[in-house]
PDB file of C-alpha atoms in Angstrom:
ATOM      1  CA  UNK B   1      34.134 -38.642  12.181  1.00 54.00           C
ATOM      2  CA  UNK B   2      32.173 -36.835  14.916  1.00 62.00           C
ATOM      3  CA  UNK B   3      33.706 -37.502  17.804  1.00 88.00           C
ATOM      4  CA  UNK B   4      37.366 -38.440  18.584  1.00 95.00           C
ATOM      5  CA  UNK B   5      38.708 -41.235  18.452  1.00 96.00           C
ATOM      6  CA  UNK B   6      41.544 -43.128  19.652  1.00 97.00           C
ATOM      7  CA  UNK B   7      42.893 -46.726  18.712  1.00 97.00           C
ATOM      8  CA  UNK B   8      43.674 -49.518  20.096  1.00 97.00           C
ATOM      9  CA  UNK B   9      41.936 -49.633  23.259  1.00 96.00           C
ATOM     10  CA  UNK B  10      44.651 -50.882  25.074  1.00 97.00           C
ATOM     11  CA  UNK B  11      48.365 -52.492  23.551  1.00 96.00           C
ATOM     12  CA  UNK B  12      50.866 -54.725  25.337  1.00 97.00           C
ATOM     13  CA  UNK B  13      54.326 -54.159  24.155  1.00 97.00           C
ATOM     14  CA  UNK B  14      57.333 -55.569  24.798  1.00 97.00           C
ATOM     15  CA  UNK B  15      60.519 -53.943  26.851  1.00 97.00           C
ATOM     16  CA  UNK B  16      62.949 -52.484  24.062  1.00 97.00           C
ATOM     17  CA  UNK B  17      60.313 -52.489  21.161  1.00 97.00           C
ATOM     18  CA  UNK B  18      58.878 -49.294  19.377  1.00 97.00           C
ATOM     19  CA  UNK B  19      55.484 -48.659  19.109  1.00 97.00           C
ATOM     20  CA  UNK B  20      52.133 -46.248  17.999  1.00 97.00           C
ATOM     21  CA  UNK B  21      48.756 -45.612  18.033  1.00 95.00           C
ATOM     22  CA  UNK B  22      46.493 -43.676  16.737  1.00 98.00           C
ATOM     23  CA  UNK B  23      43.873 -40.423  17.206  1.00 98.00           C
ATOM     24  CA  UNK B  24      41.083 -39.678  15.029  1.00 97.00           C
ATOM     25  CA  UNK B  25      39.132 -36.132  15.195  1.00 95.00           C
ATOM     26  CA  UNK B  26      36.537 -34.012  12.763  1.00 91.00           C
ATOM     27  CA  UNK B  27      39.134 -31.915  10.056  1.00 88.00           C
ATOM     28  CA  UNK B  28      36.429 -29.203  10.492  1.00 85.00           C
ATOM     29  CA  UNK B  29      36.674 -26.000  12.725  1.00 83.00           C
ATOM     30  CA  UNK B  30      39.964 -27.400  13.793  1.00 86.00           C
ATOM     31  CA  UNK B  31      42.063 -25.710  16.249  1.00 88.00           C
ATOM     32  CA  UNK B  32      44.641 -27.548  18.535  1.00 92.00           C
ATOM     33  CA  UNK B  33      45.363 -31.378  19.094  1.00 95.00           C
ATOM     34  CA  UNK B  34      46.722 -31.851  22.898  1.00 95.00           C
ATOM     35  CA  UNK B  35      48.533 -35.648  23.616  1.00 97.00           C
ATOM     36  CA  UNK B  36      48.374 -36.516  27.198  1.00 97.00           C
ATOM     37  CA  UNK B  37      50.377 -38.976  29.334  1.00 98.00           C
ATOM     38  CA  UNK B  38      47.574 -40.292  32.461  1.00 97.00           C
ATOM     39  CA  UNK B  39      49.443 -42.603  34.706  1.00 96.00           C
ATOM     40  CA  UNK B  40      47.415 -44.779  37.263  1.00 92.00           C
ATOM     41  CA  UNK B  41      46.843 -42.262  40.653  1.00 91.00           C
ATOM     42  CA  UNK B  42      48.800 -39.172  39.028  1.00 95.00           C
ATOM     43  CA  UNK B  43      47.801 -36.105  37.331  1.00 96.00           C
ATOM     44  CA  UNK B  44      47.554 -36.455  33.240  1.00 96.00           C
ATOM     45  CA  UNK B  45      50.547 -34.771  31.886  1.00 96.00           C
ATOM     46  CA  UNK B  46      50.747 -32.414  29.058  1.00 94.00           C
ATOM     47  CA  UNK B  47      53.004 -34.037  25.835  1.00 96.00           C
ATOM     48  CA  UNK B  48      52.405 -31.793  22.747  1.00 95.00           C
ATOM     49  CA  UNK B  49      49.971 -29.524  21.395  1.00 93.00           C
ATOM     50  CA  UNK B  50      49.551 -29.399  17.641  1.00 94.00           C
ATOM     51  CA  UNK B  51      48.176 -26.398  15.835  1.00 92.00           C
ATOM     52  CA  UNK B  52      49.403 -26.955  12.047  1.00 94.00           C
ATOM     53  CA  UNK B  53      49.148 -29.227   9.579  1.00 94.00           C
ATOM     54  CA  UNK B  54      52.702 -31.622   8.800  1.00 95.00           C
ATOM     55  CA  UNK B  55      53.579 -30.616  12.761  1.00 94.00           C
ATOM     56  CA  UNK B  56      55.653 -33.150  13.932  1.00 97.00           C
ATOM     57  CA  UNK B  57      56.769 -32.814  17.744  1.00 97.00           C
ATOM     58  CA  UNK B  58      59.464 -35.189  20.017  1.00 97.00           C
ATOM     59  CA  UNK B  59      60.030 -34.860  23.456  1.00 95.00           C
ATOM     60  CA  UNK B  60      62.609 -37.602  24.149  1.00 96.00           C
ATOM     61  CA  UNK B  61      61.275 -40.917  22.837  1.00 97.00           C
ATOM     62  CA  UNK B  62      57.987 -40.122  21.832  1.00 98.00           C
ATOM     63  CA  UNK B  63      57.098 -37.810  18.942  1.00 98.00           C
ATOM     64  CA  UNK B  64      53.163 -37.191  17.326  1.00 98.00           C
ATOM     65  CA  UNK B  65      52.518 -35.749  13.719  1.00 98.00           C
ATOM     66  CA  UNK B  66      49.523 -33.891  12.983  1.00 97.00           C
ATOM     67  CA  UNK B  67      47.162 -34.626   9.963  1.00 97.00           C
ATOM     68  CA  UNK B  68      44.342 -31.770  10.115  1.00 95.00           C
ATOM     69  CA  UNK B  69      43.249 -32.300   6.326  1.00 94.00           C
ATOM     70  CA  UNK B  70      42.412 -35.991   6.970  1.00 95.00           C
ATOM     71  CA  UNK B  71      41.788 -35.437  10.940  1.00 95.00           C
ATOM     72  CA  UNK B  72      44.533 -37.956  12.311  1.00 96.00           C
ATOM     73  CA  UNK B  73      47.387 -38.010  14.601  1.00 98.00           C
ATOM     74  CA  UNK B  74      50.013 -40.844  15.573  1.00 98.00           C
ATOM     75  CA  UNK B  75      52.118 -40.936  18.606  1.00 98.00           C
ATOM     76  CA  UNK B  76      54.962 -42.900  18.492  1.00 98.00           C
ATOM     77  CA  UNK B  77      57.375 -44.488  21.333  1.00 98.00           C
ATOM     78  CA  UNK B  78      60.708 -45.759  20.226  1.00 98.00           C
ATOM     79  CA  UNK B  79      61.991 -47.748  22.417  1.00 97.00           C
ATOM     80  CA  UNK B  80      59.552 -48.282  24.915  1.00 97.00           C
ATOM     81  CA  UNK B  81      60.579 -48.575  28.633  1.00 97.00           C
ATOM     82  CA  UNK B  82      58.554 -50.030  31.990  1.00 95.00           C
ATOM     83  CA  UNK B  83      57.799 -46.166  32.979  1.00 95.00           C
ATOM     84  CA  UNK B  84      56.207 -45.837  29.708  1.00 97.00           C
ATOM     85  CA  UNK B  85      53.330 -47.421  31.291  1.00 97.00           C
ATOM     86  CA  UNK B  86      50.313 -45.365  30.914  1.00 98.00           C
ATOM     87  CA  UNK B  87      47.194 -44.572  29.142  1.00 97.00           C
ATOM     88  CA  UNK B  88      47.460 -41.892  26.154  1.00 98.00           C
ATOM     89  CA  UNK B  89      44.925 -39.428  25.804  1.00 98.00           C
ATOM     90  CA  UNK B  90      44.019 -37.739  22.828  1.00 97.00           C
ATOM     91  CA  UNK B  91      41.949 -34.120  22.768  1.00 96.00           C
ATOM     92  CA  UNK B  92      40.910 -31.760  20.101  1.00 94.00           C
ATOM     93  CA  UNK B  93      40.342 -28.139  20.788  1.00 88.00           C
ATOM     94  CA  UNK B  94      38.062 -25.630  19.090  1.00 75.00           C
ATOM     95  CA  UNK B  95      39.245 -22.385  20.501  1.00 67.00           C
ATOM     96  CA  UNK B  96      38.566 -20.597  24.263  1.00 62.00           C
ATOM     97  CA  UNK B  97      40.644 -23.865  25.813  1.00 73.00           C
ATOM     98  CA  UNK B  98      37.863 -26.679  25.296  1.00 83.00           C
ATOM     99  CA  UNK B  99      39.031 -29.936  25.139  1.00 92.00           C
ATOM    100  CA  UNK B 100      37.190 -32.772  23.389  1.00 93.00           C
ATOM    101  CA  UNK B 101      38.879 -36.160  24.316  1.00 96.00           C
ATOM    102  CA  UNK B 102      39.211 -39.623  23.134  1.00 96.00           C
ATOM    103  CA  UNK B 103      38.920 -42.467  25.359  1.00 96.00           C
ATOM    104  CA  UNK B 104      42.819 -43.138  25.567  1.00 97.00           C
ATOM    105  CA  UNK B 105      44.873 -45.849  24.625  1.00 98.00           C
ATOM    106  CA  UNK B 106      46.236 -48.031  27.536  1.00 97.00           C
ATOM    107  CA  UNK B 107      49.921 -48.912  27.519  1.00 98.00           C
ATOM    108  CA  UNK B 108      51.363 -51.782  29.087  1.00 97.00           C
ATOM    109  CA  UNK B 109      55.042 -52.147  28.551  1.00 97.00           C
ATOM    110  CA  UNK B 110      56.260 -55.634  29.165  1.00 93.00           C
ATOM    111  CA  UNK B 111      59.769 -56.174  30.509  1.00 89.00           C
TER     112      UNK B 111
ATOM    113  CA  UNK M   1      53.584 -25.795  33.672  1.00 76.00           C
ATOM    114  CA  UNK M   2      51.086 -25.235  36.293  1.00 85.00           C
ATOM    115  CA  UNK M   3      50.544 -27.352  39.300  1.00 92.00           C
ATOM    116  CA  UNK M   4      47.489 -28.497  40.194  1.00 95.00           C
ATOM    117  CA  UNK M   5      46.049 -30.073  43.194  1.00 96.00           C
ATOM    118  CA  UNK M   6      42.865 -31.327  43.903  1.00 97.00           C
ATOM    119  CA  UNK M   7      41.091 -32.491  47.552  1.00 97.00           C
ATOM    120  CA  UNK M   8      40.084 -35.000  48.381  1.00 97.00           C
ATOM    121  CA  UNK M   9      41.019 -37.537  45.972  1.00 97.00           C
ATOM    122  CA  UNK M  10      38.924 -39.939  47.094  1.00 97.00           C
ATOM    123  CA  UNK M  11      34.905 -39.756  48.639  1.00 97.00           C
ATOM    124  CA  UNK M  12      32.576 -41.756  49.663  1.00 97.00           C
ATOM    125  CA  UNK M  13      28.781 -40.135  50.729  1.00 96.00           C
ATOM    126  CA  UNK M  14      25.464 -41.196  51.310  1.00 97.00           C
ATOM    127  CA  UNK M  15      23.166 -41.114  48.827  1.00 97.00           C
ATOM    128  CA  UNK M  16      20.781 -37.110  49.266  1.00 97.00           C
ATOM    129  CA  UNK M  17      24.145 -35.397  50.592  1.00 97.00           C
ATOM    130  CA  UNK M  18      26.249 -33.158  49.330  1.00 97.00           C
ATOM    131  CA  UNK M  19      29.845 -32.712  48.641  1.00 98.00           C
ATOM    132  CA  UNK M  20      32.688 -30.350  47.907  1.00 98.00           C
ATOM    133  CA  UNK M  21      35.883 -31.070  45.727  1.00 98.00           C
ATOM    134  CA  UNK M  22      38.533 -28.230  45.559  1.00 97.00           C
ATOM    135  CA  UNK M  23      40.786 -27.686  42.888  1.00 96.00           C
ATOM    136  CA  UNK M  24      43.929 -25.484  43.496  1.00 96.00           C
ATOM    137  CA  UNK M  25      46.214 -24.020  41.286  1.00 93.00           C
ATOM    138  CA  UNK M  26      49.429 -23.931  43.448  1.00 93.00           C
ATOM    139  CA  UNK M  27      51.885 -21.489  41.288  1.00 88.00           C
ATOM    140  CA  UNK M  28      49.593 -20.447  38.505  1.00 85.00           C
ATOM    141  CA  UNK M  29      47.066 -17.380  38.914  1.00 88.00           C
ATOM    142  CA  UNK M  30      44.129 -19.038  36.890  1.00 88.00           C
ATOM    143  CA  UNK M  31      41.423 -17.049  35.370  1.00 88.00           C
ATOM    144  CA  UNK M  32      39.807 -20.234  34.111  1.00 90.00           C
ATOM    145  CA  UNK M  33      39.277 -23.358  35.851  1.00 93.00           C
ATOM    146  CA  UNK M  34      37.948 -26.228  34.204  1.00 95.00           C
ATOM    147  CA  UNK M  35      35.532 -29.091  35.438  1.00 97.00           C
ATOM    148  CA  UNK M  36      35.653 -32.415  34.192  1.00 97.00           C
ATOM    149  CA  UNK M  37      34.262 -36.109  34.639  1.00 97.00           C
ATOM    150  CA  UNK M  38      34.512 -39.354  33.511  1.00 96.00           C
ATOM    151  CA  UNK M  39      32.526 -42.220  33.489  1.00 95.00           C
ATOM    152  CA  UNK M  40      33.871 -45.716  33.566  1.00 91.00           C
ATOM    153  CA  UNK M  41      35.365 -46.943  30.346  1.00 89.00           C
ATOM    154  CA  UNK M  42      34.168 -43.227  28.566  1.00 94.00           C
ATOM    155  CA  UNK M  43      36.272 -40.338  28.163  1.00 95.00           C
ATOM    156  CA  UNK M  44      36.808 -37.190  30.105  1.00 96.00           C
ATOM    157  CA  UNK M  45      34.079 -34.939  29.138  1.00 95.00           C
ATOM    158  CA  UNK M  46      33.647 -31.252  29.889  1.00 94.00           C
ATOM    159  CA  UNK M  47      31.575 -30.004  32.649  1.00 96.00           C
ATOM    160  CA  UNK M  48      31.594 -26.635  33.052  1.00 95.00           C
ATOM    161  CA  UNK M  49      34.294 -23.615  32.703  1.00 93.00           C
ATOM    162  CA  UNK M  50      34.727 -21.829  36.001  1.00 90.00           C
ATOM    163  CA  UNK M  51      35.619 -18.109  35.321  1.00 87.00           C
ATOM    164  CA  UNK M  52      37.287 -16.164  38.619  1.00 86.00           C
ATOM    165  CA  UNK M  53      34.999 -13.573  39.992  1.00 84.00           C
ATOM    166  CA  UNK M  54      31.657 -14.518  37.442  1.00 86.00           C
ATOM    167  CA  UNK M  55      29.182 -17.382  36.564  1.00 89.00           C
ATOM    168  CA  UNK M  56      30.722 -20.308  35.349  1.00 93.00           C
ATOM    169  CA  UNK M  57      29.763 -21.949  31.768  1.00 93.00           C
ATOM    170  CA  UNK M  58      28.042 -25.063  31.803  1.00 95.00           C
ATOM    171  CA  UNK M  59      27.810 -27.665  28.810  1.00 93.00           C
ATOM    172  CA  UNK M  60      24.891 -28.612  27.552  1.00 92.00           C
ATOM    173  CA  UNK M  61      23.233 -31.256  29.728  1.00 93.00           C
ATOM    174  CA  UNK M  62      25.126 -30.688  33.126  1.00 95.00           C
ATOM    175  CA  UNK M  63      22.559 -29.332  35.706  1.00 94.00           C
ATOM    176  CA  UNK M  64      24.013 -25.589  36.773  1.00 93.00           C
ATOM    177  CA  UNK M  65      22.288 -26.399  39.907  1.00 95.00           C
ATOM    178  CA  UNK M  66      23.230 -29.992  40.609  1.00 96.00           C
ATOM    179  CA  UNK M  67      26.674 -29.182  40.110  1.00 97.00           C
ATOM    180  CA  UNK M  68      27.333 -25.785  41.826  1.00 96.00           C
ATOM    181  CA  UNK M  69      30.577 -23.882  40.767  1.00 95.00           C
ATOM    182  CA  UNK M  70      32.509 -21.275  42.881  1.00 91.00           C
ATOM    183  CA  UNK M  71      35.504 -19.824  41.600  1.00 90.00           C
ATOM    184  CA  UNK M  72      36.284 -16.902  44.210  1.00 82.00           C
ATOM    185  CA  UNK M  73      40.117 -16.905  44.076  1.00 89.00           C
ATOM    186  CA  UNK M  74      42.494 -17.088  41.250  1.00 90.00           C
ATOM    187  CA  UNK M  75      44.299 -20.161  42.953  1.00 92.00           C
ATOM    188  CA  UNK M  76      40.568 -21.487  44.352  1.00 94.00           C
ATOM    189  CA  UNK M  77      37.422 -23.354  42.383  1.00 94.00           C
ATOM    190  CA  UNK M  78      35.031 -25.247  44.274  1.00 96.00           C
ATOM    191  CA  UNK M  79      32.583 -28.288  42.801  1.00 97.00           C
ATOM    192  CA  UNK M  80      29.666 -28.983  45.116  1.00 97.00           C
ATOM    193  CA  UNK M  81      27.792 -31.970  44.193  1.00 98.00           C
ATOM    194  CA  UNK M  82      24.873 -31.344  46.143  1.00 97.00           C
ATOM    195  CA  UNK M  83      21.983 -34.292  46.882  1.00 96.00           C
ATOM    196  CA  UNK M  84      24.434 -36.953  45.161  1.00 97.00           C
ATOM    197  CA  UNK M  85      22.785 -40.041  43.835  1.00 96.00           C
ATOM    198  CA  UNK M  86      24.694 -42.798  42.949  1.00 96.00           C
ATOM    199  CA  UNK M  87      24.332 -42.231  39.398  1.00 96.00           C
ATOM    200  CA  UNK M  88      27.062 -39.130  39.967  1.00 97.00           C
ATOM    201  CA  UNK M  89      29.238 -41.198  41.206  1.00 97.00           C
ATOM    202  CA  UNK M  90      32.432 -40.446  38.330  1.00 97.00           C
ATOM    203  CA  UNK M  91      35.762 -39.651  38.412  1.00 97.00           C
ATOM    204  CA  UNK M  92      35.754 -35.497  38.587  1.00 98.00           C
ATOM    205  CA  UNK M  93      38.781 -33.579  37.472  1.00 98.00           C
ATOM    206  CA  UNK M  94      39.863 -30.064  37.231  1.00 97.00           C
ATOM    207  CA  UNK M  95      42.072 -28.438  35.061  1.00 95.00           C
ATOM    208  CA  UNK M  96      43.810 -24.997  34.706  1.00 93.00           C
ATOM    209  CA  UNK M  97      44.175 -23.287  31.736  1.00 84.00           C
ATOM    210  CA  UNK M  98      47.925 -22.437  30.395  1.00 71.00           C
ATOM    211  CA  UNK M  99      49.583 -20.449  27.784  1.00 66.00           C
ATOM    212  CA  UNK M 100      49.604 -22.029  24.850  1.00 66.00           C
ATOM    213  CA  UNK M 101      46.443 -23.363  25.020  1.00 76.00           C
ATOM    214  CA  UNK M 102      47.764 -26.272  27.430  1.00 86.00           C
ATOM    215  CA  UNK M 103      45.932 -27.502  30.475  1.00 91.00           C
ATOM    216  CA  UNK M 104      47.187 -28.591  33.357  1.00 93.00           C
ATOM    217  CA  UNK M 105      45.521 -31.125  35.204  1.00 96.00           C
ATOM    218  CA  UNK M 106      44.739 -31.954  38.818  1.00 97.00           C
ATOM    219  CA  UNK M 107      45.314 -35.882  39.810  1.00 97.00           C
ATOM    220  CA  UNK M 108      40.859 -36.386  40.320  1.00 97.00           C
ATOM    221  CA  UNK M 109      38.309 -37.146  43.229  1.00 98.00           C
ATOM    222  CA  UNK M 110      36.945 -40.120  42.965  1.00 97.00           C
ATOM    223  CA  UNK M 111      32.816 -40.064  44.074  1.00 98.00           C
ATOM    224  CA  UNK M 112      31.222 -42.772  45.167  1.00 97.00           C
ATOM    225  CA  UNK M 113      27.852 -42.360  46.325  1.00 97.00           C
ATOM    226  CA  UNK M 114      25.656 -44.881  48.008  1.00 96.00           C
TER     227      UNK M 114
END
C-alpha cells in the first residue's frame, strides 16, 4: 500500500446499531496514526493518535486499534447516534507533524 | 486542544486576482502552522509548513510563489493565493501543531475562482 486508504466510501447505518470501518497505510517508516471526526461546516476534530502497535484507544463510544505490522486501523462506533453524523478521516504521520490522509469515510446515521 | 479559526470561510474572486486566507490560533502560541487543500472527492493534502519568523516548507509540486506564506506572529499565518485561476479553486485549511503530535484544525475557506 502506498498511499492511505480508507474504506467504505461512505456507510448508512441505522439509529441504535454498532458499526466500523476501516484505514489502510504503508507499515514502513511508521510513526503516528491520527482519527479525525469532520462534520459538515465545522472544524475536523482530533479522536486518537496511535503510536504503538496492539494500541487500542476509546473515547466514549468509539474506540480504534492500531495494526502497524500489517498497516491497518479500525474505528468502531457502538451504538451509533444522529450526532454521529460525520465523515472519518484517517492520517498517517512520519515524524516533524506531517499528516498523510485518507479520503474519509462518510457517516450517515439513520434514525 | 488548540482553537483555531480561519477567515473568511468562504470566497469568491475573479479569475488573475489575488487573495488572502488567515489562519489564527486563538489560545495556542504556534510555532508551526500548517497549509492544507482539498480537492473535490480527494483527500486533504499538505501544502506547505509555515514556520513563525522563517521561510515556510513547501511540498513538492506546490508553487512557493503561487501560494505565498507569511507566518509573522505566533497566533498569525497568512495564505495569499495570488493571480487565482479557477483551477485553485479547493477547499484550503490550516492547522496548528499540538503536543502530542495532534493538530488542530481550522473549519476551511472555501475558493472559488471565476
Amino acid at each position: 500500500i502506498l498511499n492511505v486508504e480508507q474504506s467504505p466510501q461512505s456507510l448508512h447505518v441505522q439509529e441504535g446499531d454498532s458499526t466500523n470501518f476501516t484505514c489502510s497505510f504503508p507499515s514502513s517508516n511508521f510513526y503516528a496514526l491520527h482519527w479525525y471526526r469532520w462534520e459538515t461546516a465545522k472544524s475536523p476534530e482530533a479522536l486518537f493518535v496511535m503510536t504503538l502497535n496492539g494500541d487500542e484507544k476509546k473515547k466514549g463510544r468509539i474506540s480504534a486499534t492500531l495494526n502497524t505490522k500489517e498497516g491497518y486501523s479500525y474505528l468502531y462506533i457502538k451504538g451509533s447516534q444522529p450526532e454521529d453524523s460525520a465523515t472519518y478521516l484517517c492520517a498517517r504521520s512520519q515524524g516533524a507533524q506531517k499528516l498523510v490522509f485518507g479520503q474519509g469515510t462518510r457517516l450517515t446515521i439513520n434514525p | 486542544g488548540a482553537v483555531v479559526s480561519q477567515h473568511p470561510s468562504w470566497v469568491i474572486c475573479k479569475s488573475g486576482t489575488s487573495v488572502k486566507i488567515e489562519c489564527r490560533s486563538l489560545d495556542f502560541q504556534a510555532t508551526t502552522m500548517f497549509w492544507y487543500r482539498q480537492f473535490p472527492k480527494q483527500s486533504l493534502m499538505l501544502m506547505a509548513t509555515s514556520n513563525e519568523g522563517s521561510k515556510a516548507t513547501y511540498e513538492q509540486g506546490v508553487e512557493k510563489d503561487k501560494f505565498l506564506i507569511n507566518h509573522a506572529s505566533l497566533t498569525l499565518s497568512t495564505l495569499t493565493v495570488t493571480s487565482a485561476h479557477p483551477e485553485d479553486s479547493s477547499f484550503y485549511i490550516c492547522s496548528v501543531g499540538g503536543s502530542t503530535d495532534t493538530q488542530y484544525f481550522g473549519p476551511g475557506t472555501r475558493l472559488t475562482v471565476l
